[in-house]
CSV table of C-alpha atoms in Angstrom, one decimal:
chain,number,residue,atom,x,y,z
A,857,MET,CA,-42.1,49.6,-24.5
A,858,SER,CA,-43.7,51.1,-27.5
A,859,ALA,CA,-47.5,50.9,-26.6
A,860,PHE,CA,-47.6,53.8,-24.4
A,861,LEU,CA,-45.4,56.9,-23.6
A,862,PRO,CA,-42.8,56.3,-21.5
A,863,HIS,CA,-44.1,58.1,-18.6
A,864,GLY,CA,-46.6,56.6,-15.8
A,865,ARG,CA,-46.9,56.1,-12.0
A,866,HIS,CA,-45.4,54.2,-9.8
A,867,LEU,CA,-46.5,53.0,-6.3
A,868,LEU,CA,-44.9,51.8,-3.6
A,869,VAL,CA,-47.3,50.0,-1.2
A,870,ASP,CA,-45.9,48.6,2.2
A,871,LEU,CA,-48.7,46.8,3.6
A,872,HIS,CA,-48.8,45.8,7.7
A,873,GLY,CA,-50.4,43.5,9.8
A,874,ILE,CA,-51.8,40.9,7.1
A,875,ALA,CA,-52.6,37.6,8.8
A,876,ALA,CA,-50.0,34.9,7.7
A,877,VAL,CA,-52.4,32.6,5.5
A,878,ARG,CA,-52.8,35.1,2.9
A,879,LEU,CA,-48.9,35.4,2.2
A,880,THR,CA,-47.9,32.1,1.5
A,881,ASP,CA,-49.8,30.7,-1.4
A,882,THR,CA,-48.1,31.5,-4.6
A,883,ALA,CA,-50.7,30.5,-6.9
A,884,ALA,CA,-53.5,32.3,-4.9
A,885,ILE,CA,-50.9,35.4,-4.8
A,886,GLU,CA,-50.5,35.5,-8.7
A,887,ALA,CA,-54.1,35.3,-9.5
A,888,LEU,CA,-54.3,38.5,-7.1
A,889,LEU,CA,-52.0,40.1,-9.1
A,890,ARG,CA,-53.5,38.9,-12.3
A,891,GLU,CA,-56.6,40.2,-11.3
A,892,ALA,CA,-55.3,43.5,-9.8
A,893,ALA,CA,-54.1,44.1,-13.7
A,894,ARG,CA,-57.5,43.0,-15.2
A,895,VAL,CA,-59.3,45.6,-12.5
A,896,ALA,CA,-56.7,48.4,-13.2
A,897,GLY,CA,-57.5,47.9,-17.1
A,898,SER,CA,-53.3,46.8,-17.8
A,899,THR,CA,-52.5,43.7,-19.9
A,900,PRO,CA,-49.9,41.2,-18.6
A,901,VAL,CA,-47.1,40.3,-21.0
A,902,GLY,CA,-45.6,37.5,-18.6
A,903,GLY,CA,-44.6,36.9,-14.8
A,904,HIS,CA,-42.8,34.7,-12.6
A,905,PHE,CA,-43.7,33.8,-9.2
A,906,HIS,CA,-41.5,32.2,-6.8
A,907,THR,CA,-42.1,30.3,-3.5
A,908,PHE,CA,-39.3,30.3,-0.5
A,909,GLY,CA,-41.0,27.0,0.8
A,910,PRO,CA,-44.2,25.5,2.6
A,911,GLY,CA,-45.5,28.5,4.9
A,912,LEU,CA,-42.4,30.8,3.8
A,913,GLY,CA,-42.9,34.1,1.5
A,914,VAL,CA,-44.0,34.5,-2.0
A,915,THR,CA,-42.3,36.7,-4.8
A,916,GLY,CA,-43.2,37.8,-8.2
A,917,VAL,CA,-43.9,40.0,-10.4
A,918,LEU,CA,-46.3,40.2,-13.3
A,919,LEU,CA,-45.2,42.0,-16.3
A,920,LEU,CA,-47.7,44.1,-18.5
A,921,GLN,CA,-47.7,46.2,-21.6
A,922,GLU,CA,-48.0,49.2,-18.9
A,923,SER,CA,-44.7,48.1,-17.1
A,924,HIS,CA,-45.3,45.6,-14.1
A,925,ILE,CA,-46.9,44.7,-10.7
A,926,SER,CA,-44.5,43.0,-8.2
A,927,ILE,CA,-44.5,41.7,-4.5
A,928,HIS,CA,-42.8,40.4,-2.0
A,929,THR,CA,-44.2,38.4,1.3
A,930,TRP,CA,-43.1,37.9,4.6
A,931,PRO,CA,-45.6,35.5,6.6
A,932,GLU,CA,-43.6,35.3,9.4
A,933,HIS,CA,-43.8,39.2,9.8
A,934,GLY,CA,-47.2,39.8,8.7
A,935,PHE,CA,-45.4,41.9,6.0
A,936,ALA,CA,-46.2,42.5,1.8
A,937,ALA,CA,-44.2,45.0,0.0
A,938,LEU,CA,-46.3,45.9,-3.3
A,939,ASP,CA,-45.1,48.2,-6.1
A,940,VAL,CA,-47.4,49.0,-9.1
A,941,PHE,CA,-46.5,50.7,-12.1
A,942,MET,CA,-48.3,51.5,-14.9
A,943,CYS,CA,-47.8,53.8,-18.0
A,944,GLY,CA,-50.9,54.3,-20.2
A,945,SER,CA,-54.5,55.1,-19.1
A,946,ALA,CA,-54.6,52.0,-16.7
A,947,ARG,CA,-55.2,52.9,-13.1
A,948,ALA,CA,-52.5,51.5,-10.8
A,949,GLU,CA,-54.1,53.0,-7.4
A,950,ARG,CA,-57.4,50.3,-8.6
A,951,ALA,CA,-54.7,47.3,-8.5
A,952,VAL,CA,-53.4,48.5,-5.1
A,953,ALA,CA,-56.8,49.1,-3.7
A,954,HIS,CA,-57.6,45.7,-5.2
A,955,ILE,CA,-54.6,43.9,-3.3
A,956,GLU,CA,-55.4,45.7,0.0
A,957,ALA,CA,-58.9,44.3,-0.3
A,958,ALA,CA,-58.1,40.9,-0.7
A,959,LEU,CA,-55.0,40.7,1.7
A,960,LYS,CA,-56.9,43.1,4.8
A,961,PRO,CA,-53.5,45.0,6.1
A,962,GLY,CA,-53.7,46.1,9.6
A,963,GLU,CA,-51.8,49.5,8.1
A,964,THR,CA,-50.5,50.9,5.0
A,965,ARG,CA,-48.0,52.9,3.5
A,966,ARG,CA,-47.7,54.1,0.1
A,967,ILE,CA,-45.0,56.2,-1.6
A,968,GLU,CA,-46.0,57.7,-4.9
A,969,ALA,CA,-43.3,58.7,-7.8
A,970,ARG,CA,-43.8,59.6,-10.9
A,971,ARG,CA,-41.9,58.3,-13.6
A,972,GLY,CA,-40.8,59.1,-17.3
A,973,LEU,CA,-41.2,61.9,-19.5
A,974,ASP,CA,-42.8,65.2,-19.3
A,975,PRO,CA,-46.2,63.9,-21.7
A,976,ALA,CA,-46.6,67.4,-22.9
A,977,ALA,CA,-42.9,67.4,-24.2
A,978,VAL,CA,-43.3,63.9,-25.6
A,979,LEU,CA,-46.1,64.7,-27.7
A,980,ALA,CA,-44.4,68.1,-28.7
A,981,ARG,CA,-41.7,66.1,-30.5
B,116,MET,CA,-39.5,35.7,1.4
B,117,SER,CA,-38.1,34.4,4.9
B,118,ALA,CA,-34.1,34.6,3.9
B,119,PHE,CA,-33.6,38.3,4.4
B,120,LEU,CA,-35.7,41.0,7.3
B,121,PRO,CA,-38.4,42.3,5.6
B,122,HIS,CA,-36.7,45.5,5.0
B,123,GLY,CA,-35.3,47.0,2.2
B,124,ARG,CA,-33.7,50.0,0.2
B,125,HIS,CA,-35.5,50.4,-3.3
B,126,LEU,CA,-34.2,52.5,-6.0
B,127,LEU,CA,-36.4,54.1,-8.4
B,128,VAL,CA,-34.4,55.3,-11.4
B,129,ASP,CA,-35.0,57.0,-14.7
B,130,LEU,CA,-31.9,57.1,-17.0
B,131,HIS,CA,-32.5,59.5,-20.1
B,132,GLY,CA,-30.7,60.0,-22.8
B,133,ILE,CA,-29.6,56.7,-24.3
B,134,ALA,CA,-28.3,55.6,-27.3
B,135,ALA,CA,-31.5,53.3,-28.6
B,136,VAL,CA,-29.0,50.5,-29.6
B,137,ARG,CA,-28.6,49.5,-26.1
B,138,LEU,CA,-32.5,49.5,-25.1
B,139,THR,CA,-33.6,47.2,-27.9
B,140,ASP,CA,-31.6,43.5,-27.1
B,141,THR,CA,-33.8,41.3,-25.0
B,142,ALA,CA,-30.7,39.3,-24.5
B,143,ALA,CA,-28.2,41.9,-23.7
B,144,ILE,CA,-30.7,43.6,-21.2
B,145,GLU,CA,-31.1,40.3,-19.8
B,146,ALA,CA,-27.5,39.7,-19.1
B,147,LEU,CA,-27.1,43.1,-17.7
B,148,LEU,CA,-29.6,42.7,-15.1
B,149,ARG,CA,-27.9,39.4,-14.1
B,150,GLU,CA,-24.5,40.6,-14.3
B,151,ALA,CA,-26.0,43.7,-12.0
B,152,ALA,CA,-27.2,41.5,-9.2
B,153,ARG,CA,-24.0,39.5,-9.4
B,154,VAL,CA,-22.1,42.7,-8.9
B,155,ALA,CA,-24.9,44.0,-6.1
B,156,GLY,CA,-24.4,40.7,-4.3
B,157,SER,CA,-27.5,39.2,-4.6
B,158,THR,CA,-29.3,35.9,-5.9
B,159,PRO,CA,-31.7,35.6,-8.5
B,160,VAL,CA,-34.3,32.8,-8.4
B,161,GLY,CA,-36.5,33.9,-11.6
B,162,GLY,CA,-37.4,36.3,-14.1
B,163,HIS,CA,-38.9,36.9,-17.1
B,164,PHE,CA,-37.7,39.3,-20.3
B,165,HIS,CA,-40.3,40.7,-23.3
B,166,THR,CA,-39.8,42.5,-26.5
B,167,PHE,CA,-42.4,44.2,-28.0
B,168,GLY,CA,-40.6,43.8,-30.8
B,169,PRO,CA,-37.3,44.1,-33.5
B,170,GLY,CA,-36.2,47.6,-32.4
B,171,LEU,CA,-38.9,48.1,-30.2
B,172,GLY,CA,-38.9,48.3,-26.3
B,173,VAL,CA,-37.8,45.2,-23.7
B,174,THR,CA,-39.6,45.0,-20.1
B,175,GLY,CA,-38.3,42.4,-18.0
B,176,VAL,CA,-37.4,41.7,-14.0
B,177,LEU,CA,-34.9,39.4,-12.6
B,178,LEU,CA,-36.5,37.8,-8.8
B,179,LEU,CA,-33.7,37.9,-6.2
B,180,GLN,CA,-33.9,36.3,-2.8
B,181,GLU,CA,-33.3,40.0,-2.0
B,182,SER,CA,-36.3,41.2,-4.0
B,183,HIS,CA,-35.9,42.4,-7.4
B,184,ILE,CA,-34.3,44.7,-10.2
B,185,SER,CA,-36.8,45.7,-13.3
B,186,ILE,CA,-36.6,47.5,-16.4
B,187,HIS,CA,-38.8,48.9,-18.7
B,188,THR,CA,-37.1,50.6,-22.4
B,189,TRP,CA,-38.3,52.7,-24.7
B,190,PRO,CA,-36.0,53.0,-27.2
B,191,GLU,CA,-37.4,55.5,-29.5
B,192,HIS,CA,-36.9,58.3,-26.0
B,193,GLY,CA,-34.0,57.2,-25.0
B,194,PHE,CA,-35.2,56.0,-22.0
B,195,ALA,CA,-35.3,53.5,-19.2
B,196,ALA,CA,-36.9,53.3,-16.3
B,197,LEU,CA,-35.0,50.9,-13.4
B,198,ASP,CA,-36.3,49.8,-10.0
B,199,VAL,CA,-33.8,48.3,-8.1
B,200,PHE,CA,-35.4,46.6,-4.6
B,201,MET,CA,-32.8,44.9,-1.9
B,202,CYS,CA,-33.0,43.5,1.5
B,203,GLY,CA,-30.6,41.8,3.2
B,204,SER,CA,-26.8,43.1,2.9
B,205,ALA,CA,-27.1,43.0,-0.8
B,206,ARG,CA,-25.7,46.7,-2.2
B,207,ALA,CA,-28.8,48.3,-4.5
B,208,GLU,CA,-26.7,51.1,-5.1
B,209,ARG,CA,-24.2,48.6,-6.7
B,210,ALA,CA,-26.7,47.3,-9.5
B,211,VAL,CA,-27.4,50.8,-10.2
B,212,ALA,CA,-23.8,51.6,-10.9
B,213,HIS,CA,-24.0,48.8,-13.2
B,214,ILE,CA,-26.4,49.4,-15.0
B,215,GLU,CA,-25.7,53.2,-15.9
B,216,ALA,CA,-21.9,52.3,-16.8
B,217,ALA,CA,-23.1,50.0,-19.3
B,218,LEU,CA,-26.3,51.9,-20.7
B,219,LYS,CA,-24.3,55.4,-20.6
B,220,PRO,CA,-27.6,57.7,-20.2
B,221,GLY,CA,-27.2,61.6,-20.6
B,222,GLU,CA,-29.2,62.4,-17.0
B,223,THR,CA,-30.5,60.3,-14.4
B,224,ARG,CA,-32.7,60.9,-11.8
B,225,ARG,CA,-33.0,58.9,-8.7
B,226,ILE,CA,-35.8,58.2,-6.0
B,227,GLU,CA,-34.9,56.4,-3.3
B,228,ALA,CA,-37.5,54.9,-0.5
B,229,ARG,CA,-37.2,52.8,2.4
B,230,ARG,CA,-39.0,49.7,2.6
B,231,GLY,CA,-40.6,47.6,5.3
B,232,LEU,CA,-40.2,47.0,9.1
B,233,ASP,CA,-38.0,48.9,11.6
B,234,PRO,CA,-34.7,46.1,12.0
B,235,ALA,CA,-34.6,47.1,15.1
B,236,ALA,CA,-37.9,46.4,16.1
B,237,VAL,CA,-37.9,43.2,14.1
B,238,LEU,CA,-34.8,41.9,15.5
B,239,ALA,CA,-36.2,42.7,19.6
B,240,ARG,CA,-39.4,40.9,18.8
């Protein structure tokens, strides 16, 4: 990476109680992550999405200039594990909110980590 | 996902003080993540790796049956942001150790999160 300082927010979000039908459509999940990236002000540079079979889960990632969004779904448990890592001015929390609004979980648990170098130290170099 | 319970460990690892030459070779970084996946006992199902240009950083992800390994590098800052999320019996810490041994950071900072449902509750259903 070089477009942004090596500093960002990494949100790990467990989404529980989602209707299974929202967790099995690979194309819809990819479209959702792409729209979430757009809403957050980030720029995709590639990605990969994989289905485990009809009616089964989806696993996918969208790589961004600003880092990534990944999701792994378990429709049989109504569960999705999302992580959103964004550097620069992109707004990770907006991506999370967009995905939550679409998947409509009954419960959300979130962990936030600060990643990378102290921006003040980097800028002072 | 369906091969594994919706439960796993997610390691966020900041690697500081790495020689820049180890952070710019996209093919080498992909090979390193694939070898780390193997060492951890996990199975890749796809991936995507992107370079920001000659001498610049690499961003990439390896999707696994057990979730994913991602890395974002900033050679100009000697920094790499790694995350390893593995479900099932795969050993995330082995993947991290393999990558650390190859990149030789001067300092490592790690956050570990437990993701997903309580395995006992899932098995009791």
